[in-house]
Each structure stands twice: as C-alpha cells, then as structure tokens.
C-alpha cells in the first residue's frame, strides 16, 4: 500500500469551465484485525463541479478558499466580516459549496466567486481545497489562502499584515495566531461550545473567550494508532503570552488558516485526498518539513478570530466521530509513526 495518494487532479492539464468532473482515487479503512493490523480499500470518487467566476476577479490578487455546507447564517456573518473590512479588495474570495441543500449560491455570487462540489462519499476537506486550488492555478493565481467559514479578521489590516510577513520572509506556507472570539461576536453568544462542554470543562462559563485557540504547534505522546499526536500550543492561554505572541517556524499550521504559494502547494501534491476529515493540514505541513521548507507561524501582534466548531456543530448527519475520522487516524499513524519523532524533535 502506498502511504500517500496524491491528488491526481494536478497531474492533468486543466482549464476551468462552468461545469467539470474530477475522478480521484482514495483509500479508506476496510478492516481492523485482532492483532492490530489494518486493511484499506481503494475507491474512485467522482466530484461533480460547477464554477462561477466573479466579474471582479483579479489574477494579481491572492485567493481565499472558503468551504461550507449549508450554514447560510454563518456564511452571511463571515461574508459581512470580510466585506466590512474590505478583504474583498485585497483578495479574490471563492465560496466552496459542499453539497448544500440550502441556497448558498445566491449569497455568494453577489460579491465572490462560487464553486459547487458534489460527490457521493461525503465531506472531504482535502478535495474541496484541491479542486479550488486547481481552478485558481488554471486562472493564473500565485497564492491561495485556506480559510475556515468560521474564521474572521480583527480589522482591515489583519489580512494584509499576514500577507506582508508571508512575502517578506519568502515563506511557502504561513499561518497566524487564532483567538476565540469575544462574547458579542461568538455564534454561541452566552453558551459554551460543544467542544468546551465535552472536553474542556475547566473553561466553562465563557472562560475560553478571548483566549488562544491556536498558538502554534505542539506534540504529545499518545497510544496507537498515533504515537505522537499534534495539538494546538497554549490553547486557552493569554494571546499576549510571549510564547504565542511571536513569529517562529513550526511543524504544522492549522488548516483553518494557511497561506500557500500555489505552485508549491501543487508541486507537493496538495492535501491528501484519503485524509478527508482530519490530519490533512498536519500531513501536508510535515511533508514540507521533510523537504526543509518550514511552515511559519506569524503570531507577533497579529491574530484572527476563530469560532471553533461553529461549522461542525451545524453539519447535519455528519458527526465528528464517524468511520472516516477513524480511518483518518489510522492512515495518519501508518504514514507518520515511524518518522515523525525525528522530524519534530
């Protein structure tokens, strides 16, 4: 079994059309045996795509790629944040509609480009981003930004400051400090998020607001299937803590916000299509580290708001802890367990 399946979409000459299909080979967990060994099955997935380029598209600007499924209310809030802070003047924005039953197109095409992706497998963050990256590359874009639909800028300078640091440092992959939003911005309002209620009870009653959601990379020893697991450094700490209020090289950046040199993203193979729901952001960063191209975390006096799990809390019938999540865990361990310690340490 090959440990990594590249996005074969990048192997072909591609011209963006209003409608096109992508065929991608992916693997997923088939069986787990009593001795702890696993078998995988290979399947070809068809992605049916519809593309609408906004009339203000500018090939000289970077391109923000924002996936969403339904959650129209969330998308309206995020679009308002971007427009109010004039981010659409700084970048092309592509809304990637992942099989929505709600009308996402009508609120997207007014101000942004729109990419609809349908498939029968289910949610695959990797392929949503890879397909959008391929469209951008065919149109001459040089930089892409992976951007969660529950991620917001603090002010008009946040995005331009990150881009400036990314370019001045000749970085190929960059990210920034992410902070839980204040109560008045949080989609949960007075409520604690499901993640806090389930896994971080010490931060109940709003203690998590205005604290670090992502402050860089960290690693902890864990039992199989992943022997060394990636975690967000200094979660819930003060954003002014010098350990997170800094710029530094890291082994991974969260996929909620990643700035990429697009040609490098394609050359490295894009996000692993077989890691559909989890670890694809870590996997691609580790592959870059192996090539001695270190991702850079720019957290010095710079941050973005991330209302963590606002997306997942509203995805109907697609719970986090499903078979694909389990498959992603097993596959990530298969790929990295034997070499990750020498990369990280």
One Martini backbone bead per residue (centre of mass of N, CA, C, O) as a GRO file, in nm:
protein
  345
    1UNK     BB    1   0.092   0.037   0.025
    2UNK     BB    2   0.052   0.348  -0.015
    3UNK     BB    3   0.093   0.634   0.191
    4UNK     BB    4   0.036   0.831  -0.065
    5UNK     BB    5  -0.220   1.025  -0.223
    6UNK     BB    6  -0.240   1.202  -0.477
    7UNK     BB    7  -0.367   1.453  -0.663
    8UNK     BB    8  -0.460   1.380  -0.991
    9UNK     BB    9  -0.557   1.658  -1.086
   10UNK     BB   10  -0.251   1.777  -1.114
   11UNK     BB   11  -0.164   1.584  -1.371
   12UNK     BB   12  -0.345   1.777  -1.538
   13UNK     BB   13  -0.475   1.956  -1.773
   14UNK     BB   14  -0.646   2.264  -1.678
   15UNK     BB   15  -0.970   2.416  -1.743
   16UNK     BB   16  -1.189   2.633  -1.645
   17UNK     BB   17  -1.532   2.559  -1.599
   18UNK     BB   18  -1.865   2.556  -1.535
   19UNK     BB   19  -1.825   2.239  -1.594
   20UNK     BB   20  -1.691   1.956  -1.399
   21UNK     BB   21  -1.486   1.661  -1.353
   22UNK     BB   22  -1.356   1.447  -1.085
   23UNK     BB   23  -1.116   1.182  -1.048
   24UNK     BB   24  -1.053   0.998  -0.735
   25UNK     BB   25  -0.824   0.826  -0.557
   26UNK     BB   26  -0.910   0.641  -0.257
   27UNK     BB   27  -0.859   0.564   0.088
   28UNK     BB   28  -0.995   0.323   0.333
   29UNK     BB   29  -1.106   0.165   0.590
   30UNK     BB   30  -1.191  -0.180   0.631
   31UNK     BB   31  -1.002  -0.335   0.854
   32UNK     BB   32  -0.972  -0.470   1.193
   33UNK     BB   33  -0.753  -0.661   1.370
   34UNK     BB   34  -0.653  -0.834   1.650
   35UNK     BB   35  -0.337  -0.752   1.588
   36UNK     BB   36  -0.377  -0.437   1.470
   37UNK     BB   37  -0.430  -0.464   1.187
   38UNK     BB   38  -0.478  -0.326   0.849
   39UNK     BB   39  -0.723  -0.252   0.597
   40UNK     BB   40  -0.766  -0.128   0.263
   41UNK     BB   41  -0.963   0.066   0.041
   42UNK     BB   42  -1.025   0.130  -0.303
   43UNK     BB   43  -1.155   0.437  -0.458
   44UNK     BB   44  -1.354   0.602  -0.695
   45UNK     BB   45  -1.417   0.951  -0.705
   46UNK     BB   46  -1.682   1.171  -0.790
   47UNK     BB   47  -1.656   1.518  -0.890
   48UNK     BB   48  -1.904   1.762  -0.915
   49UNK     BB   49  -1.871   2.077  -1.096
   50UNK     BB   50  -1.934   2.434  -1.029
   51UNK     BB   51  -1.850   2.750  -1.198
   52UNK     BB   52  -1.821   3.102  -1.069
   53UNK     BB   53  -1.691   3.396  -1.180
   54UNK     BB   54  -1.617   3.690  -1.080
   55UNK     BB   55  -1.603   4.006  -1.226
   56UNK     BB   56  -1.356   4.096  -1.007
   57UNK     BB   57  -1.141   3.928  -1.097
   58UNK     BB   58  -0.783   3.891  -0.989
   59UNK     BB   59  -0.475   3.754  -1.073
   60UNK     BB   60  -0.299   3.945  -0.862
   61UNK     BB   61  -0.451   3.803  -0.644
   62UNK     BB   62  -0.529   3.639  -0.397
   63UNK     BB   63  -0.697   3.330  -0.269
   64UNK     BB   64  -0.983   3.258  -0.101
   65UNK     BB   65  -1.077   2.945   0.063
   66UNK     BB   66  -1.432   2.862   0.135
   67UNK     BB   67  -1.588   2.623   0.305
   68UNK     BB   68  -1.938   2.493   0.280
   69UNK     BB   69  -2.236   2.361   0.460
   70UNK     BB   70  -2.460   2.540   0.460
   71UNK     BB   71  -2.482   2.776   0.691
   72UNK     BB   72  -2.592   3.059   0.604
   73UNK     BB   73  -2.561   3.234   0.856
   74UNK     BB   74  -2.255   3.209   0.880
   75UNK     BB   75  -2.182   3.317   0.598
   76UNK     BB   76  -2.300   3.600   0.637
   77UNK     BB   77  -2.107   3.681   0.866
   78UNK     BB   78  -1.838   3.636   0.717
   79UNK     BB   79  -1.888   3.819   0.476
   80UNK     BB   80  -1.928   4.077   0.641
   81UNK     BB   81  -1.646   4.083   0.762
   82UNK     BB   82  -1.495   4.105   0.488
   83UNK     BB   83  -1.641   4.357   0.374
   84UNK     BB   84  -1.605   4.558   0.612
   85UNK     BB   85  -1.270   4.500   0.572
   86UNK     BB   86  -1.193   4.479   0.260
   87UNK     BB   87  -1.093   4.190   0.154
   88UNK     BB   88  -1.202   4.200  -0.146
   89UNK     BB   89  -0.966   4.408  -0.226
   90UNK     BB   90  -0.721   4.189  -0.156
   91UNK     BB   91  -0.911   3.945  -0.261
   92UNK     BB   92  -1.010   3.662  -0.369
   93UNK     BB   93  -1.331   3.484  -0.333
   94UNK     BB   94  -1.413   3.138  -0.253
   95UNK     BB   95  -1.703   2.957  -0.250
   96UNK     BB   96  -1.741   2.625  -0.115
   97UNK     BB   97  -1.993   2.406  -0.207
   98UNK     BB   98  -2.094   2.129   0.004
   99UNK     BB   99  -2.385   1.991  -0.076
  100UNK     BB  100  -2.610   2.187  -0.048
  101UNK     BB  101  -2.954   2.266   0.039
  102UNK     BB  102  -2.896   2.538   0.060
  103UNK     BB  103  -2.875   2.875  -0.053
  104UNK     BB  104  -2.551   2.974  -0.139
  105UNK     BB  105  -2.522   3.114  -0.414
  106UNK     BB  106  -2.684   3.389  -0.380
  107UNK     BB  107  -2.469   3.497  -0.149
  108UNK     BB  108  -2.201   3.472  -0.328
  109UNK     BB  109  -2.218   3.607  -0.629
  110UNK     BB  110  -2.227   3.909  -0.549
  111UNK     BB  111  -1.896   3.907  -0.423
  112UNK     BB  112  -1.820   3.610  -0.531
  113UNK     BB  113  -1.703   3.317  -0.588
  114UNK     BB  114  -1.825   2.987  -0.719
  115UNK     BB  115  -1.813   2.644  -0.580
  116UNK     BB  116  -1.950   2.338  -0.671
  117UNK     BB  117  -1.951   2.021  -0.476
  118UNK     BB  118  -2.016   1.684  -0.570
  119UNK     BB  119  -2.080   1.373  -0.382
  120UNK     BB  120  -2.110   1.030  -0.238
  121UNK     BB  121  -1.917   1.020   0.018
  122UNK     BB  122  -1.861   1.320   0.130
  123UNK     BB  123  -1.663   1.475   0.333
  124UNK     BB  124  -1.373   1.662   0.169
  125UNK     BB  125  -1.147   1.888   0.233
  126UNK     BB  126  -0.917   1.825   0.041
  127UNK     BB  127  -1.081   1.836  -0.232
  128UNK     BB  128  -1.197   2.114  -0.210
  129UNK     BB  129  -0.916   2.253  -0.214
  130UNK     BB  130  -0.790   2.122  -0.467
  131UNK     BB  131  -0.996   2.216  -0.674
  132UNK     BB  132  -0.968   2.520  -0.618
  133UNK     BB  133  -0.664   2.529  -0.678
  134UNK     BB  134  -0.689   2.440  -0.975
  135UNK     BB  135  -0.854   2.679  -1.068
  136UNK     BB  136  -0.653   2.901  -0.986
  137UNK     BB  137  -0.417   2.802  -1.159
  138UNK     BB  138  -0.571   2.830  -1.439
  139UNK     BB  139  -0.592   3.164  -1.366
  140UNK     BB  140  -0.298   3.266  -1.231
  141UNK     BB  141  -0.256   3.211  -0.944
  142UNK     BB  142  -0.010   3.239  -0.662
  143UNK     BB  143  -0.215   3.256  -0.409
  144UNK     BB  144  -0.341   3.083  -0.122
  145UNK     BB  145  -0.627   3.058   0.121
  146UNK     BB  146  -0.707   2.887   0.391
  147UNK     BB  147  -1.064   2.922   0.501
  148UNK     BB  148  -1.271   2.934   0.740
  149UNK     BB  149  -1.618   3.002   0.800
  150UNK     BB  150  -1.517   3.072   1.125
  151UNK     BB  151  -1.331   3.312   1.014
  152UNK     BB  152  -1.194   3.630   1.140
  153UNK     BB  153  -1.127   3.949   1.126
  154UNK     BB  154  -1.029   4.224   1.321
  155UNK     BB  155  -0.923   4.394   1.068
  156UNK     BB  156  -0.801   4.548   0.780
  157UNK     BB  157  -0.487   4.449   0.851
  158UNK     BB  158  -0.461   4.144   0.899
  159UNK     BB  159  -0.423   4.029   0.610
  160UNK     BB  160  -0.193   4.217   0.504
  161UNK     BB  161   0.010   4.145   0.729
  162UNK     BB  162   0.035   3.846   0.661
  163UNK     BB  163   0.126   3.878   0.367
  164UNK     BB  164   0.377   4.044   0.424
  165UNK     BB  165   0.525   3.829   0.590
  166UNK     BB  166   0.517   3.603   0.384
  167UNK     BB  167   0.685   3.760   0.165
  168UNK     BB  168   0.936   3.872   0.325
  169UNK     BB  169   1.005   3.551   0.410
  170UNK     BB  170   0.964   3.348   0.177
  171UNK     BB  171   0.710   3.188   0.216
  172UNK     BB  172   0.513   2.887   0.155
  173UNK     BB  173   0.398   2.866   0.463
  174UNK     BB  174   0.129   3.026   0.646
  175UNK     BB  175   0.035   3.167   0.970
  176UNK     BB  176  -0.165   3.220   1.273
  177UNK     BB  177  -0.319   3.353   1.530
  178UNK     BB  178  -0.584   3.212   1.729
  179UNK     BB  179  -0.900   3.341   1.858
  180UNK     BB  180  -1.142   3.357   2.064
  181UNK     BB  181  -1.424   3.510   2.062
  182UNK     BB  182  -1.617   3.728   2.174
  183UNK     BB  183  -1.936   3.730   2.282
  184UNK     BB  184  -2.046   3.938   2.058
  185UNK     BB  185  -1.936   3.729   1.821
  186UNK     BB  186  -2.036   3.473   1.910
  187UNK     BB  187  -2.255   3.220   1.809
  188UNK     BB  188  -2.309   3.130   2.121
  189UNK     BB  189  -2.278   3.355   2.309
  190UNK     BB  190  -2.357   3.239   2.624
  191UNK     BB  191  -2.257   2.980   2.516
  192UNK     BB  192  -2.104   2.692   2.516
  193UNK     BB  193  -1.933   2.483   2.352
  194UNK     BB  194  -1.917   2.151   2.281
  195UNK     BB  195  -1.614   2.121   2.332
  196UNK     BB  196  -1.614   2.241   2.614
  197UNK     BB  197  -1.826   2.052   2.746
  198UNK     BB  198  -1.663   1.777   2.673
  199UNK     BB  199  -1.321   1.866   2.706
  200UNK     BB  200  -1.328   2.179   2.873
  201UNK     BB  201  -1.455   2.235   3.176
  202UNK     BB  202  -1.256   2.461   3.290
  203UNK     BB  203  -1.393   2.671   3.053
  204UNK     BB  204  -1.645   2.742   3.158
  205UNK     BB  205  -1.833   3.027   3.144
  206UNK     BB  206  -1.642   3.184   2.918
  207UNK     BB  207  -1.323   3.144   2.964
  208UNK     BB  208  -1.239   3.104   2.649
  209UNK     BB  209  -1.264   3.383   2.582
  210UNK     BB  210  -0.993   3.549   2.446
  211UNK     BB  211  -0.831   3.297   2.370
  212UNK     BB  212  -0.643   3.047   2.268
  213UNK     BB  213  -0.667   2.826   1.985
  214UNK     BB  214  -0.390   2.908   1.817
  215UNK     BB  215  -0.014   2.892   1.899
  216UNK     BB  216   0.077   2.648   1.746
  217UNK     BB  217   0.287   2.383   1.791
  218UNK     BB  218   0.229   2.046   1.929
  219UNK     BB  219   0.324   1.745   2.129
  220UNK     BB  220   0.194   1.412   2.209
  221UNK     BB  221   0.184   1.126   2.373
  222UNK     BB  222   0.027   0.833   2.229
  223UNK     BB  223  -0.160   0.592   2.152
  224UNK     BB  224  -0.268   0.395   1.948
  225UNK     BB  225  -0.233   0.496   1.620
  226UNK     BB  226  -0.090   0.757   1.754
  227UNK     BB  227   0.221   0.835   1.904
  228UNK     BB  228   0.221   1.144   1.787
  229UNK     BB  229   0.031   1.426   1.866
  230UNK     BB  230  -0.133   1.697   1.752
  231UNK     BB  231  -0.140   2.029   1.899
  232UNK     BB  232  -0.244   2.318   2.044
  233UNK     BB  233  -0.068   2.574   2.148
  234UNK     BB  234  -0.177   2.729   2.428
  235UNK     BB  235  -0.452   2.672   2.499
  236UNK     BB  236  -0.617   2.934   2.678
  237UNK     BB  237  -0.432   3.156   2.659
  238UNK     BB  238  -0.270   3.445   2.640
  239UNK     BB  239  -0.212   3.636   2.357
  240UNK     BB  240   0.046   3.783   2.513
  241UNK     BB  241   0.205   3.550   2.526
  242UNK     BB  242   0.532   3.507   2.422
  243UNK     BB  243   0.488   3.207   2.311
  244UNK     BB  244   0.258   3.334   2.093
  245UNK     BB  245   0.382   3.634   2.065
  246UNK     BB  246   0.511   3.528   1.772
  247UNK     BB  247   0.772   3.424   1.549
  248UNK     BB  248   0.779   3.091   1.386
  249UNK     BB  249   0.869   2.782   1.341
  250UNK     BB  250   0.689   2.489   1.222
  251UNK     BB  251   0.526   2.169   1.168
  252UNK     BB  252   0.235   2.315   1.193
  253UNK     BB  253  -0.083   2.420   1.054
  254UNK     BB  254  -0.384   2.518   1.056
  255UNK     BB  255  -0.649   2.483   0.819
  256UNK     BB  256  -0.804   2.750   0.895
  257UNK     BB  257  -0.502   2.891   0.830
  258UNK     BB  258  -0.346   2.912   0.503
  259UNK     BB  259  -0.059   3.019   0.333
  260UNK     BB  260   0.012   2.979  -0.024
  261UNK     BB  261   0.209   2.867  -0.258
  262UNK     BB  262   0.067   2.731  -0.524
  263UNK     BB  263   0.292   2.572  -0.668
  264UNK     BB  264   0.379   2.421  -0.415
  265UNK     BB  265   0.114   2.283  -0.349
  266UNK     BB  266   0.119   2.118  -0.613
  267UNK     BB  267   0.404   1.987  -0.596
  268UNK     BB  268   0.326   1.837  -0.311
  269UNK     BB  269   0.002   1.736  -0.382
  270UNK     BB  270  -0.153   1.841  -0.171
  271UNK     BB  271  -0.405   1.725  -0.016
  272UNK     BB  272  -0.496   1.436   0.122
  273UNK     BB  273  -0.766   1.258   0.001
  274UNK     BB  274  -0.762   1.026   0.241
  275UNK     BB  275  -0.784   1.287   0.430
  276UNK     BB  276  -1.088   1.416   0.476
  277UNK     BB  277  -1.120   1.528   0.805
  278UNK     BB  278  -0.815   1.465   0.909
  279UNK     BB  279  -0.465   1.570   0.913
  280UNK     BB  280  -0.406   1.721   0.639
  281UNK     BB  281  -0.254   1.971   0.753
  282UNK     BB  282  -0.022   1.815   0.886
  283UNK     BB  283   0.078   1.638   0.655
  284UNK     BB  284   0.167   1.869   0.457
  285UNK     BB  285   0.369   1.999   0.652
  286UNK     BB  286   0.555   1.754   0.692
  287UNK     BB  287   0.636   1.731   0.396
  288UNK     BB  288   0.777   2.006   0.399
  289UNK     BB  289   0.984   1.951   0.620
  290UNK     BB  290   1.126   1.722   0.460
  291UNK     BB  291   1.209   1.966   0.244
  292UNK     BB  292   1.298   2.223   0.423
  293UNK     BB  293   1.002   2.366   0.447
  294UNK     BB  294   0.907   2.586   0.683
  295UNK     BB  295   0.663   2.672   0.855
  296UNK     BB  296   0.495   2.987   0.948
  297UNK     BB  297   0.437   3.161   1.250
  298UNK     BB  298   0.232   3.463   1.279
  299UNK     BB  299   0.195   3.615   1.620
  300UNK     BB  300   0.300   3.904   1.615
  301UNK     BB  301   0.060   4.120   1.663
  302UNK     BB  302  -0.129   3.872   1.546
  303UNK     BB  303  -0.481   3.801   1.464
  304UNK     BB  304  -0.761   3.571   1.469
  305UNK     BB  305  -1.089   3.465   1.452
  306UNK     BB  306  -1.218   3.148   1.607
  307UNK     BB  307  -1.527   2.965   1.596
  308UNK     BB  308  -1.508   2.683   1.707
  309UNK     BB  309  -1.740   2.454   1.559
  310UNK     BB  310  -1.955   2.609   1.391
  311UNK     BB  311  -1.958   2.409   1.161
  312UNK     BB  312  -1.994   2.119   1.292
  313UNK     BB  313  -2.258   2.181   1.464
  314UNK     BB  314  -2.430   2.207   1.160
  315UNK     BB  315  -2.377   1.922   1.048
  316UNK     BB  316  -2.583   1.711   0.916
  317UNK     BB  317  -2.518   1.374   0.968
  318UNK     BB  318  -2.192   1.466   1.050
  319UNK     BB  319  -2.008   1.340   1.262
  320UNK     BB  320  -1.702   1.341   1.390
  321UNK     BB  321  -1.732   1.034   1.503
  322UNK     BB  322  -1.646   0.853   1.243
  323UNK     BB  323  -1.519   0.643   1.012
  324UNK     BB  324  -1.336   0.855   0.876
  325UNK     BB  325  -1.187   0.943   1.128
  326UNK     BB  326  -1.066   0.667   1.185
  327UNK     BB  327  -0.917   0.640   0.918
  328UNK     BB  328  -0.738   0.891   0.953
  329UNK     BB  329  -0.588   0.793   1.201
  330UNK     BB  330  -0.464   0.538   1.084
  331UNK     BB  331  -0.321   0.664   0.836
  332UNK     BB  332  -0.145   0.869   0.980
  333UNK     BB  333   0.011   0.655   1.141
  334UNK     BB  334   0.123   0.496   0.899
  335UNK     BB  335   0.289   0.739   0.784
  336UNK     BB  336   0.434   0.875   1.075
  337UNK     BB  337   0.536   0.697   1.321
  338UNK     BB  338   0.843   0.626   1.204
  339UNK     BB  339   0.923   0.970   1.161
  340UNK     BB  340   0.819   1.207   1.351
  341UNK     BB  341   1.035   1.236   1.579
  342UNK     BB  342   1.271   1.341   1.387
  343UNK     BB  343   1.113   1.594   1.294
  344UNK     BB  344   1.025   1.732   1.564
  345UNK     BB  345   1.322   1.662   1.727
   0.00000   0.00000   0.00000
